[in-house]
């Protein structure tokens, strides 16, 4: 079986992640700081370590402001609900995932800035959308459909020039693209733990910059200030209500260490090379259309394509059934992205190369796509 | 020389404080906090000759209390 659905989750994990997850689950399934045992104390110490690794990866100065959640969707919801009030205006992009669009849609007062056909959102268009009461601008860093990279630094500048906050969704970029918070200056960064960061399912997080006042949507026991009925106002406790999934967070730390050791420059290069090879091999097929940017520097290792006359979910089904290749067909929880890319009617087949994929995988899927496209 | 208990808002800060003290060559350890004090159930215990250093770190590590060990008996 060839796994090419890395934008959904990185199915193959480094051995260090798997062994850490097993070890912690068996020996350290405790809440950090919830009892006086050495195990509990060590658990909390490990959580601070994992915060530090992520801070190192993102070049964040205040690791204690990195909070863990069950996934990036929770992080995005906490961020969006935590900083906007009823009359505030939010700007999002057509390339954003439903994990952004749905909570923003529920808020009601928003503008969606459309991307061009390559999936790129021009920051100038975001600037035009700013209103007096724009409180938050949200953008995905990399599209989960086409792999198109957005100009996070420029969007951040626009937000700040207009007294708005900038929330960067790094679900598809964390652990793959270099993310330099010192450069981007995002106010909030939501990340997924189980994709590019190589952690287990059920991990993600939110970084909240020091200048941001965020109201937590979840309040509860934090293992601190128990006598006080108010939610702690310090980080990370403010967003760490309830018992944390310590084994998963600890294993996430091993994933981040793997990424730090390998280097995002090497990871991105590898994934881009595979994507480029794949594009080269299928771009001459007359009925295959590749979505997103042709410029490899404007995309990551994700490639989406359509085959004329064939439904995308059918293509994905054929790839799995007849060739043993796992991809994802459909609209990828990002229908508006498909509208911008021109694939809203059929959806697209998304192929996401990861660090553990190889040229052999590229050859196999390219051959499969060729055969399927010729079978119509 | 006596000892001081340094009580932070939470265990996260307590762990960070301990780590950074050790990185700077200061001998310290985490112990259970003295009873009836607000703040974390754990404290950093170290020599009171570092009290000025600790006072300088109050903001950074959300230090709630600095108690001399003699005051807890």
mmCIF file with all atom_site columns, C-alpha atoms in Angstrom, chain A residues 30 32 76 286:
data_model
loop_
_atom_site.group_PDB
_atom_site.id
_atom_site.type_symbol
_atom_site.label_atom_id
_atom_site.label_alt_id
_atom_site.label_comp_id
_atom_site.label_asym_id
_atom_site.label_entity_id
_atom_site.label_seq_id
_atom_site.pdbx_PDB_ins_code
_atom_site.Cartn_x
_atom_site.Cartn_y
_atom_site.Cartn_z
_atom_site.occupancy
_atom_site.B_iso_or_equiv
_atom_site.pdbx_formal_charge
_atom_site.auth_seq_id
_atom_site.auth_comp_id
_atom_site.auth_asym_id
_atom_site.auth_atom_id
_atom_site.pdbx_PDB_model_num
ATOM 1 C CA . UNK A 1 30  ? -0.768 10.491 34.209  1.00 0.00 ? 30  UNK A CA 1
ATOM 2 C CA . UNK A 1 32  ? 1.101  16.356 34.645  1.00 0.00 ? 32  UNK A CA 1
ATOM 3 C CA . UNK A 1 76  ? -8.352 27.607 15.401  1.00 0.00 ? 76  UNK A CA 1
ATOM 4 C CA . UNK A 1 286 ? -4.459 15.541 -22.379 1.00 0.00 ? 286 UNK A CA 1
#
